[in-house]
PDB file of C-alpha atoms in Angstrom:
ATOM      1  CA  UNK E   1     113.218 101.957  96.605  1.00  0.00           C
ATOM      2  CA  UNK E   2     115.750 101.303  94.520  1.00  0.00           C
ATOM      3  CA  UNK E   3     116.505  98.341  92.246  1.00  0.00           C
ATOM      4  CA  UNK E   4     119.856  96.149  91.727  1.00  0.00           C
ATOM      5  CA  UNK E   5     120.007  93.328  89.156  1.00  0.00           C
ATOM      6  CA  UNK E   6     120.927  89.801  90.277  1.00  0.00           C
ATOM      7  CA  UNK E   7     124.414  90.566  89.295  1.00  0.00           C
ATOM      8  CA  UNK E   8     124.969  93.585  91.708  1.00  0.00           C
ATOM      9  CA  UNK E   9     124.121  90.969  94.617  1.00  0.00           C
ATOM     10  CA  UNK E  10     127.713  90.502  96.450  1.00  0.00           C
ATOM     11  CA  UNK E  11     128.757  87.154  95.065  1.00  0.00           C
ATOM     12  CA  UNK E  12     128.157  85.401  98.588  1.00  0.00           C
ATOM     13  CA  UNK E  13     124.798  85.925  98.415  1.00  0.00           C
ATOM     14  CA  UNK E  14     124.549  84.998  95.167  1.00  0.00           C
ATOM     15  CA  UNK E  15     126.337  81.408  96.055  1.00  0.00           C
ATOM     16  CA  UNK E  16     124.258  80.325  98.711  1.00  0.00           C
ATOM     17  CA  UNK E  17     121.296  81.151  96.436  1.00  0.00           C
ATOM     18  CA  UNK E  18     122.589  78.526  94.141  1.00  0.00           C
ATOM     19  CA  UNK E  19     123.608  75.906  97.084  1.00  0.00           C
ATOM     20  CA  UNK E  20     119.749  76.066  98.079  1.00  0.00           C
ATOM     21  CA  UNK E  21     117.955  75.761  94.565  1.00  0.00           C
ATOM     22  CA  UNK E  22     120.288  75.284  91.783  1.00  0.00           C
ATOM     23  CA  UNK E  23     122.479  77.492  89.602  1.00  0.00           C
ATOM     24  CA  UNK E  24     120.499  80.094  87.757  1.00  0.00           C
ATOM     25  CA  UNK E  25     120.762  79.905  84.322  1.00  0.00           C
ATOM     26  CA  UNK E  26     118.953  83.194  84.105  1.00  0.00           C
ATOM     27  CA  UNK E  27     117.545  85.872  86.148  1.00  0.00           C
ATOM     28  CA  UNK E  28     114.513  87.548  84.808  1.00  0.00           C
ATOM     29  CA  UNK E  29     113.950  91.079  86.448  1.00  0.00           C
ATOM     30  CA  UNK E  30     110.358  91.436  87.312  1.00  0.00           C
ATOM     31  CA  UNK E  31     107.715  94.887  88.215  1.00  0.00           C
ATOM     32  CA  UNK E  32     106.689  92.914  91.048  1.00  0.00           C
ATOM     33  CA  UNK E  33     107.827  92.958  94.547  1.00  0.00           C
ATOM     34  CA  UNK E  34     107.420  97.009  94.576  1.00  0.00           C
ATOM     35  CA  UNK E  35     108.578  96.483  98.378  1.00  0.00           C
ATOM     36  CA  UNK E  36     111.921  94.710  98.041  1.00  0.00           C
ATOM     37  CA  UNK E  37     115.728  96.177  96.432  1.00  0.00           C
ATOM     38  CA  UNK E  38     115.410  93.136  94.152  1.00  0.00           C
ATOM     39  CA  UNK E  39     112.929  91.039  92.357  1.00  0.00           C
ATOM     40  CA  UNK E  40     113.875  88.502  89.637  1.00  0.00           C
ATOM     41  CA  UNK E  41     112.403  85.246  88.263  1.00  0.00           C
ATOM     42  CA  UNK E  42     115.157  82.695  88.571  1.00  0.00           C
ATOM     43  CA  UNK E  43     115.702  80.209  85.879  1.00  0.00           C
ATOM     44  CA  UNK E  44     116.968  76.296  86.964  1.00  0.00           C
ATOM     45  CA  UNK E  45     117.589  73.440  85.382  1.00  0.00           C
ATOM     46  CA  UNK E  46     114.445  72.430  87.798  1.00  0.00           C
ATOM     47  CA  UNK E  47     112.233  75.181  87.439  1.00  0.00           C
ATOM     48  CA  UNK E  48     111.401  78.821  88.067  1.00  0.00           C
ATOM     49  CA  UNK E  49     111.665  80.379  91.650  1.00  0.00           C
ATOM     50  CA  UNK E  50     110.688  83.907  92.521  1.00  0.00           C
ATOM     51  CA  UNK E  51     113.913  85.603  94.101  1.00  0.00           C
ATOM     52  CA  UNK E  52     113.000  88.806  96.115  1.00  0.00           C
ATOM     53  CA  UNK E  53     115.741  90.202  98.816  1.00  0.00           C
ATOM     54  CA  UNK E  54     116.557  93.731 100.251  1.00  0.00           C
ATOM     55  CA  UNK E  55     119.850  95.011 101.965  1.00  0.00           C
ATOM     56  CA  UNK E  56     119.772  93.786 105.586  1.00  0.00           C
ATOM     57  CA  UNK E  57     120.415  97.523 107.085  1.00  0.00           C
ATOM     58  CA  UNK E  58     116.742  98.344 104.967  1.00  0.00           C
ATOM     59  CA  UNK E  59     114.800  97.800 108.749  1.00  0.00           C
ATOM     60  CA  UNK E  60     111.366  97.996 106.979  1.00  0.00           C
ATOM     61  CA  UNK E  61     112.270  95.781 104.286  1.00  0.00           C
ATOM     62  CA  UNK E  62     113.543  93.034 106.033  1.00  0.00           C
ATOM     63  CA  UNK E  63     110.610  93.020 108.397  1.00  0.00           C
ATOM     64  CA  UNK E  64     108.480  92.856 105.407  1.00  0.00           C
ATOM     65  CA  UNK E  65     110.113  89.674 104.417  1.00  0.00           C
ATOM     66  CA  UNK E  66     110.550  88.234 107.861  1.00  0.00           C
ATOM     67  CA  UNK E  67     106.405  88.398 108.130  1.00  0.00           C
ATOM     68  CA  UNK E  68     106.618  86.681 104.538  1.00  0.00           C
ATOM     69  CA  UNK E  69     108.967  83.821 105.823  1.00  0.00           C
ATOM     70  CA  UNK E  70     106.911  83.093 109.081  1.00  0.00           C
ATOM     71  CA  UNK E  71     103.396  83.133 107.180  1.00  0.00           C
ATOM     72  CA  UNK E  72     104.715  80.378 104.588  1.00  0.00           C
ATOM     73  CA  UNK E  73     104.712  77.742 106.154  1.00  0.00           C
ATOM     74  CA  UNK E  74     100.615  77.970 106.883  1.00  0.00           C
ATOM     75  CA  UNK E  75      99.205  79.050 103.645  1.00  0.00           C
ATOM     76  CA  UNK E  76     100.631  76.026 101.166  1.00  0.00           C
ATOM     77  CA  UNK E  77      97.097  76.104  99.793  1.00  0.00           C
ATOM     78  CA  UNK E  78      96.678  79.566  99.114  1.00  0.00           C
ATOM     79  CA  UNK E  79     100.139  81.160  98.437  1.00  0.00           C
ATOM     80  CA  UNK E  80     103.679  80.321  96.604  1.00  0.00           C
ATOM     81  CA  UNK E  81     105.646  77.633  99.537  1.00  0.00           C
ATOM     82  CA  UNK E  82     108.977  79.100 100.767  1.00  0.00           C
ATOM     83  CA  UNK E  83     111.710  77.190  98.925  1.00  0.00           C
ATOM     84  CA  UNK E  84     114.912  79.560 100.559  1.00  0.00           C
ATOM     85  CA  UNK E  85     115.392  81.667 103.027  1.00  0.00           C
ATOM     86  CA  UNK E  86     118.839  83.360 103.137  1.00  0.00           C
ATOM     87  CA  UNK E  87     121.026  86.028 104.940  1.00  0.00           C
ATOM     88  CA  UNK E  88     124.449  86.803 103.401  1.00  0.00           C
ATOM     89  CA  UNK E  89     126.970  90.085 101.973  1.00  0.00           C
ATOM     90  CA  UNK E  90     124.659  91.889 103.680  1.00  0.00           C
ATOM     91  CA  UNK E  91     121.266  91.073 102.296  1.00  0.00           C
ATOM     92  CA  UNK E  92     118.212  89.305 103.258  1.00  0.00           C
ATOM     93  CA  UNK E  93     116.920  86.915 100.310  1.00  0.00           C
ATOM     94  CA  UNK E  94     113.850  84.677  99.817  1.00  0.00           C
ATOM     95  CA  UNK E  95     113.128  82.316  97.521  1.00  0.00           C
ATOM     96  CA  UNK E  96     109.350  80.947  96.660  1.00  0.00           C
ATOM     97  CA  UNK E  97     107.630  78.678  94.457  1.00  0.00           C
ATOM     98  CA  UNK E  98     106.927  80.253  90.880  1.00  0.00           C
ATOM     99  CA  UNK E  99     103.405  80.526  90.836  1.00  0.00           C
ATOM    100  CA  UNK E 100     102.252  80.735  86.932  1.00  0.00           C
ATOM    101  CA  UNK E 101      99.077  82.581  85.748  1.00  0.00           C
ATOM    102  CA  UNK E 102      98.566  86.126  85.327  1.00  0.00           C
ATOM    103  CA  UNK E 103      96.994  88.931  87.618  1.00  0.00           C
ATOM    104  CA  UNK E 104      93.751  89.063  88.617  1.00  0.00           C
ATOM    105  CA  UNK E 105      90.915  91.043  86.819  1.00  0.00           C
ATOM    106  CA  UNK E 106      88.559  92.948  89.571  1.00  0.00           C
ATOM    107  CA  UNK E 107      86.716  94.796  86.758  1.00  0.00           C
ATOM    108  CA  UNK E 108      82.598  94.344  86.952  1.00  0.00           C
ATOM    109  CA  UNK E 109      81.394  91.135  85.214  1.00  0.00           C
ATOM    110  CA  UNK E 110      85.056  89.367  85.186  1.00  0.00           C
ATOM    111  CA  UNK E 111      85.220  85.833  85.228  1.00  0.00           C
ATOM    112  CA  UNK E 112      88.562  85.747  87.682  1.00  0.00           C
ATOM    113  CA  UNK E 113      86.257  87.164  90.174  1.00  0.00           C
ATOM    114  CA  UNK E 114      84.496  83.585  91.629  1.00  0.00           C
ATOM    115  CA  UNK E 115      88.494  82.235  92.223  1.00  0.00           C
ATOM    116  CA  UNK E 116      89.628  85.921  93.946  1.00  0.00           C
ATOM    117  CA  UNK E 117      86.508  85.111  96.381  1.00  0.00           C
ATOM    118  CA  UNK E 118      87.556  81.391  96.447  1.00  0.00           C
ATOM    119  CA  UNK E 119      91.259  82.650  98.031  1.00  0.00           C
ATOM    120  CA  UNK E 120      89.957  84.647 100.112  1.00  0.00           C
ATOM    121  CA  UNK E 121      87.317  81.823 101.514  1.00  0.00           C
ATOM    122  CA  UNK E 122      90.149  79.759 101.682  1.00  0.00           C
ATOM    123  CA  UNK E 123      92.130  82.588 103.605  1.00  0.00           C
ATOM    124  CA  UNK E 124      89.737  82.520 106.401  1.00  0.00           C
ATOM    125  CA  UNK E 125      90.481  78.645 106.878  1.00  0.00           C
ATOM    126  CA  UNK E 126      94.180  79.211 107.649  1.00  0.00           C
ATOM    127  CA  UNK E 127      94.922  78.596 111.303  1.00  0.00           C
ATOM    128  CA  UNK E 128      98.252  80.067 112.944  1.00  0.00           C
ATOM    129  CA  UNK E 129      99.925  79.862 115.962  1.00  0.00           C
ATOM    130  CA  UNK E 130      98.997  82.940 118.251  1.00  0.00           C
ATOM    131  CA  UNK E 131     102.389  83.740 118.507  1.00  0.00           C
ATOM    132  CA  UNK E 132     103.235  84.205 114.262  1.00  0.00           C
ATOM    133  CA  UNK E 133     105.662  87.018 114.086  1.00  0.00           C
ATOM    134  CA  UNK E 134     103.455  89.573 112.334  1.00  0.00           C
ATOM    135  CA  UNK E 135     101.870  92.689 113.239  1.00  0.00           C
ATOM    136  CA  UNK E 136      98.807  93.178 115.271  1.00  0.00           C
ATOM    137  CA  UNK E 137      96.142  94.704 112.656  1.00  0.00           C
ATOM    138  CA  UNK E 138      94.776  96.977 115.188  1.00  0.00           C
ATOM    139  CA  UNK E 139      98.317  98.112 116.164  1.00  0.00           C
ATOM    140  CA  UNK E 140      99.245  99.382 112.375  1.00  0.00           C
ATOM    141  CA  UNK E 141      96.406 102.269 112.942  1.00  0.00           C
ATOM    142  CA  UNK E 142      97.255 104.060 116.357  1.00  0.00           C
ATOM    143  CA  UNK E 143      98.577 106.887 114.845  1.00  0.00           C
ATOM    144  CA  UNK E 144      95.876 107.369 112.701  1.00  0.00           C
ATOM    145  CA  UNK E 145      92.668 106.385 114.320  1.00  0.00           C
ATOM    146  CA  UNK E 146      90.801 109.332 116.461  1.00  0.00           C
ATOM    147  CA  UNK E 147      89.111 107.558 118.586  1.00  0.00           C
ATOM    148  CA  UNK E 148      92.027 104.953 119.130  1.00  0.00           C
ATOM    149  CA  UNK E 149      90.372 102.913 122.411  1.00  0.00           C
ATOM    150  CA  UNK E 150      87.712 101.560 118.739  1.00  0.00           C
ATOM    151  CA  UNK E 151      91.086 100.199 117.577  1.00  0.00           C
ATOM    152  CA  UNK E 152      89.938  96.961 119.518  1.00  0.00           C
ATOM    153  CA  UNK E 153      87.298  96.051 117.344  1.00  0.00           C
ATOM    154  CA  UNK E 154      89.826  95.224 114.727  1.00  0.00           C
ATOM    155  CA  UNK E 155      91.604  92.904 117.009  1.00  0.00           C
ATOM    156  CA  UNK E 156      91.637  88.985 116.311  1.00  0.00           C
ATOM    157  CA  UNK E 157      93.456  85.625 115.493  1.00  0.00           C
ATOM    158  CA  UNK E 158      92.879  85.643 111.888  1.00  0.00           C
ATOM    159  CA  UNK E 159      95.356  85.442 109.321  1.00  0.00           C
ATOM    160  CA  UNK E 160      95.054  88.526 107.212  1.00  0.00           C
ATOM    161  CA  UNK E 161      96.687  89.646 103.923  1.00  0.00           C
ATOM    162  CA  UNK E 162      95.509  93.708 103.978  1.00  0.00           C
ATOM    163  CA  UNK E 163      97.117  93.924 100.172  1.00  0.00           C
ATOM    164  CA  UNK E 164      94.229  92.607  98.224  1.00  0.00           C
ATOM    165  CA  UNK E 165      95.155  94.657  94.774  1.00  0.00           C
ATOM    166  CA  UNK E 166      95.112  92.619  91.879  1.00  0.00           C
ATOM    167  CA  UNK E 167      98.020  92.539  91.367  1.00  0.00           C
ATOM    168  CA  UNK E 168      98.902  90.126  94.340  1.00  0.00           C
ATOM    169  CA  UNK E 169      96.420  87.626  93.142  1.00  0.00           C
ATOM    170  CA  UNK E 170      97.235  85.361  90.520  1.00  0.00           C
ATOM    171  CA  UNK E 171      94.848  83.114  88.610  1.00  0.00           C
ATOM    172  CA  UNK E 172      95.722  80.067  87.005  1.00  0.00           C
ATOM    173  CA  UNK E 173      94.133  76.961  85.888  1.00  0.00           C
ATOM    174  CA  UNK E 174      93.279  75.674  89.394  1.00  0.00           C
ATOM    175  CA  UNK E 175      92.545  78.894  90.803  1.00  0.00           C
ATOM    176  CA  UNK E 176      93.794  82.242  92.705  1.00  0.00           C
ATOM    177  CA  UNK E 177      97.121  82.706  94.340  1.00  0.00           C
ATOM    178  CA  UNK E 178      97.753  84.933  96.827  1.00  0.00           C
ATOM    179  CA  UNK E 179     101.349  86.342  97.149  1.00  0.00           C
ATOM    180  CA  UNK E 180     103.397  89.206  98.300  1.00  0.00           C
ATOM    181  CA  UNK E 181     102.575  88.742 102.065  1.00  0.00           C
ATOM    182  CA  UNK E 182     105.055  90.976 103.386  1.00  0.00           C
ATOM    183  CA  UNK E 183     102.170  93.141 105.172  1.00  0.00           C
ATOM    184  CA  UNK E 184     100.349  89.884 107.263  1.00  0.00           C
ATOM    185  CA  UNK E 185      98.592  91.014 109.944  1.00  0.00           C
ATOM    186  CA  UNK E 186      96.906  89.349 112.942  1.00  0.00           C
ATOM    187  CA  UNK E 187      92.857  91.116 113.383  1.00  0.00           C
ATOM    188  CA  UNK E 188      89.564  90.592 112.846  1.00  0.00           C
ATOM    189  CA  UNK E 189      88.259  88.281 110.185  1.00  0.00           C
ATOM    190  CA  UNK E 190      86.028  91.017 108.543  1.00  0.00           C
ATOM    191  CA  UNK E 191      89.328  92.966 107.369  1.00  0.00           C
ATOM    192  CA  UNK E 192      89.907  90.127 104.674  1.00  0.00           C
ATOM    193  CA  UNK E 193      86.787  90.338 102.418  1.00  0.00           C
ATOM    194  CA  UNK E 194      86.710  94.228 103.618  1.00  0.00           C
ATOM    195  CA  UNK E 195      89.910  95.012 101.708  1.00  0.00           C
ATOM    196  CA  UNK E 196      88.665  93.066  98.962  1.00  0.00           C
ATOM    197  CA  UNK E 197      85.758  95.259  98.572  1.00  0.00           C
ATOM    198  CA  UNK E 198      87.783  98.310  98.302  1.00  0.00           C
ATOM    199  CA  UNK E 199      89.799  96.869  95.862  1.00  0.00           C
ATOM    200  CA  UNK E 200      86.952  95.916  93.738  1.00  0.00           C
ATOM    201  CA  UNK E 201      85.322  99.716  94.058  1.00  0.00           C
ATOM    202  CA  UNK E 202      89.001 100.946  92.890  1.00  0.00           C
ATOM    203  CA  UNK E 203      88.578  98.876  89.836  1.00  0.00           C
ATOM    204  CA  UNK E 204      85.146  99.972  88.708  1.00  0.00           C
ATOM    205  CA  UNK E 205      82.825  98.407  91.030  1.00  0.00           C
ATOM    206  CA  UNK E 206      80.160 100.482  92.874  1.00  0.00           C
ATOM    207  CA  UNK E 207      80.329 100.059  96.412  1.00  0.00           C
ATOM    208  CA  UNK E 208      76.845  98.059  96.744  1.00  0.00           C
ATOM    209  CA  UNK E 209      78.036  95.852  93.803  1.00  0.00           C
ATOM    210  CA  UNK E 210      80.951  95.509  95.451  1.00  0.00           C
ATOM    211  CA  UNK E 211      79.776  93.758  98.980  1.00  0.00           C
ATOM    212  CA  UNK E 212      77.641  91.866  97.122  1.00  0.00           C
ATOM    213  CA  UNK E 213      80.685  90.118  95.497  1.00  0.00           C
ATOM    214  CA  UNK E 214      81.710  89.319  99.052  1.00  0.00           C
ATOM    215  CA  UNK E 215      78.108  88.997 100.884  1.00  0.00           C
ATOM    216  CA  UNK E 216      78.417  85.423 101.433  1.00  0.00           C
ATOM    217  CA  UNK E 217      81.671  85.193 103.140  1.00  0.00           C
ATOM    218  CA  UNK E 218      80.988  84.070 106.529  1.00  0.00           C
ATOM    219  CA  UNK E 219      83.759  86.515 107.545  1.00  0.00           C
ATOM    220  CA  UNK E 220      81.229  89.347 105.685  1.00  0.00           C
ATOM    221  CA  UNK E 221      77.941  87.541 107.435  1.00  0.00           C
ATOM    222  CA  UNK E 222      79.133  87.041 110.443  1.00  0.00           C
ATOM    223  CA  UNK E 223      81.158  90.415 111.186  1.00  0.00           C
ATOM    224  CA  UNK E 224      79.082  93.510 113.033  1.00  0.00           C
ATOM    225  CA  UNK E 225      77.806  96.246 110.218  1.00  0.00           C
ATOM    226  CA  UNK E 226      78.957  98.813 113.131  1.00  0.00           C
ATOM    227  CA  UNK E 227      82.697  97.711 113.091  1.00  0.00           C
ATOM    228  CA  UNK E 228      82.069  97.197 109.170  1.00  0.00           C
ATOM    229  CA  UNK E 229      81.368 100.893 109.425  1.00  0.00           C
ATOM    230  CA  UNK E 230      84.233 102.117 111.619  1.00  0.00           C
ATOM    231  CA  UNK E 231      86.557 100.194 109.389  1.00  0.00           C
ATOM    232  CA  UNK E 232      85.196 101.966 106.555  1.00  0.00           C
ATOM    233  CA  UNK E 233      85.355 105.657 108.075  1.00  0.00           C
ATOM    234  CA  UNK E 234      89.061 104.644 109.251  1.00  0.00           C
ATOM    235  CA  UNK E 235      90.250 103.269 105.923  1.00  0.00           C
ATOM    236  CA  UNK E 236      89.202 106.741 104.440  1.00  0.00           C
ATOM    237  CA  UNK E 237      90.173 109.423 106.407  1.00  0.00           C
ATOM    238  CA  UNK E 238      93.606 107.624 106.998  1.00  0.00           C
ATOM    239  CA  UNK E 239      94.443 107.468 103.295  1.00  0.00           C
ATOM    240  CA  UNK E 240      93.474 110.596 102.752  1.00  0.00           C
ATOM    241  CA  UNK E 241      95.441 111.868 105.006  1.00  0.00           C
ATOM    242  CA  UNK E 242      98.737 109.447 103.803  1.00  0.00           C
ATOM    243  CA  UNK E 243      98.284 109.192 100.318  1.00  0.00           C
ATOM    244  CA  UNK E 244      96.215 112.019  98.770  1.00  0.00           C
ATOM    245  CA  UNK E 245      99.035 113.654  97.506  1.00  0.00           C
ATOM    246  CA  UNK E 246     100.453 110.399  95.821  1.00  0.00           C
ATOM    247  CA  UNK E 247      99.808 111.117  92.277  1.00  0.00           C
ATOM    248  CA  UNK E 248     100.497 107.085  90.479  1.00  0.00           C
ATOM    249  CA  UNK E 249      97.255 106.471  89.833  1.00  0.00           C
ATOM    250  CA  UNK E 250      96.397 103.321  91.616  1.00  0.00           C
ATOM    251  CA  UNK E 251      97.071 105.066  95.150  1.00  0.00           C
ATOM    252  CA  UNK E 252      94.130 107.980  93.723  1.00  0.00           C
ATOM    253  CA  UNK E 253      92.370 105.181  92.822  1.00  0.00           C
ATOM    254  CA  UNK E 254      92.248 103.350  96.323  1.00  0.00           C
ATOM    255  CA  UNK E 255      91.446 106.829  97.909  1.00  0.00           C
ATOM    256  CA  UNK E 256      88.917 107.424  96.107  1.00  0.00           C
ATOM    257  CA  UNK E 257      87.533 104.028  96.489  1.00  0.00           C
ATOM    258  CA  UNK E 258      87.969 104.135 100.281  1.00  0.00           C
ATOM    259  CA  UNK E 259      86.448 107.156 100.521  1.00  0.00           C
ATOM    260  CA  UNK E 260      83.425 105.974  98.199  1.00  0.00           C
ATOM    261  CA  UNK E 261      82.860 103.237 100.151  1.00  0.00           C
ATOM    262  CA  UNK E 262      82.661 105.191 103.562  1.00  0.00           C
ATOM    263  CA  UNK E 263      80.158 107.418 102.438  1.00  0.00           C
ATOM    264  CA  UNK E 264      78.137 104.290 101.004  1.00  0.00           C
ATOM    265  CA  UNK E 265      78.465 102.880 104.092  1.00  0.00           C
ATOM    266  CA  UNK E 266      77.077 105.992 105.738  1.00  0.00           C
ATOM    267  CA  UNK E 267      74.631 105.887 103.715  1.00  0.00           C
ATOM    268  CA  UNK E 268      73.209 102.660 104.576  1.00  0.00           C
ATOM    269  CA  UNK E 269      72.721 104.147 108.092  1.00  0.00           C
ATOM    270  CA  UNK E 270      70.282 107.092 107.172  1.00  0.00           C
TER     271      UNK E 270
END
């Protein structure tokens, strides 16, 4: 996708920016927000708010931040609080809390890893309204899946992230942060801590290690080892399928992982 600065915004946009949070006295560009046309840190008089936006003819986009707008209001505890929400010259904009720290470390031994499994405790505590306007987990695989009538055993009321990388977790002095919510899904409660575990395997766990990070998750404990297992088949032959060829080296390194943890899974079985 490609980027604009704050200043190529059409200047309407840019106004009612500064009617809802103050006049920017700088806009920092930022690598995050790989998802969205723009991505800045706005400076205020009062403070620091993460500006992220995309043209409002960019269908995918804007659905992306539409899921991010509903979900904010439920996860104040968890993840930045939604601080503007604005549609003008022909973009979609939100504004969020700044949430300071840095990005998570996933690597074996790291000491970020006790708050990372703290979020996502605290992730399975989040109650929504059935209705949330975000996509059905089980839904987001039908084109994949080949033995789609399993889908349903991903099905469920809980609030799920699916973008675990480290970078979308930020550690600070009271904890983790979870951010960048643009793919919320609806499913099964397993899905949270089993994303996590691929996401520690892509950064140097071994699969084994890796559910042991999560084994006491009652979302882990509680969840079937056969659906644990389909997820784990489905999760690999879909990416390699959609993102083999992807040569940035965190997608080979999520493939890899996904496949890694299939076969471990596999494994446990024979």
């Amino acid at each position: 996708m490609e980027r604009i600065e704050w200043e190529g915004l059409p200047p309407q946009a840019r106004e009612l920016i500064h009617e809802e949070i103050g006049a920017l006295v700088k806009a920092e560009p930022v690598p995050q927000g790989r998802r969205s046309a723009l991505a800045v840190i706005g400076h205020t008089s009062a403070g620091r708010v993460f500006i992220k936006g995309a043209p409002a003819q960019d269908g995918r986009a804007v659905a992306q931040l539409d899921r991010e707008a509903a979900v904010a209001p439920y996860i104040g505890a968890i993840g930045p609080a939604l601080v503007c929400d604005v549609t003008a010259g022909g973009w979609r904009l939100l504004g969020f809390e700044y949430v300071a720290g840095r990005r998570a470390d996933y690597t074996p031994g790291s000491p970020d890893l006790d708050a990372v499994v703290g979020a996502v405790a605290a992730l399975a505590g989040v109650a929504v309204p059935s209705g949330l306007r975000v996509q059905w987990f089980e839904g987001r695989w039908s084109d994949y899946a080949a033995a789609p009538q399993h889908l349903g055993r991903l099905a469920g009321q809980a609030l799920l992230h699916t973008d675990l990388n480290p970078g979308n977790v930020v550690v600070g002095p009271d904890g983790a942060s979870l951010v960048d919510w643009g793919m919320a899904s609806l499913g099964a409660a397993l899905v949270n801590p089993a994303d996590l575990v691929v996401n520690l395997v892509a950064c140097g766990h071994a699969p084994r290690d890796a559910e042991a990070v999560v084994a006491d998750l009652p979302a882990w404990k509680d969840a079937d080892p056969a659906v644990i297992d389909y997820y784990a088949r489905l999760l690999a032959t879909t990416w390699l399928e959609a993102f083999w060829a992807y040569t940035h080296p965190w997608a080979r390194a999520v493939v890899d992982a996904a496949v890694r943890w299939a076969m471990h899974r596999r494994g446990l079985r024979h």
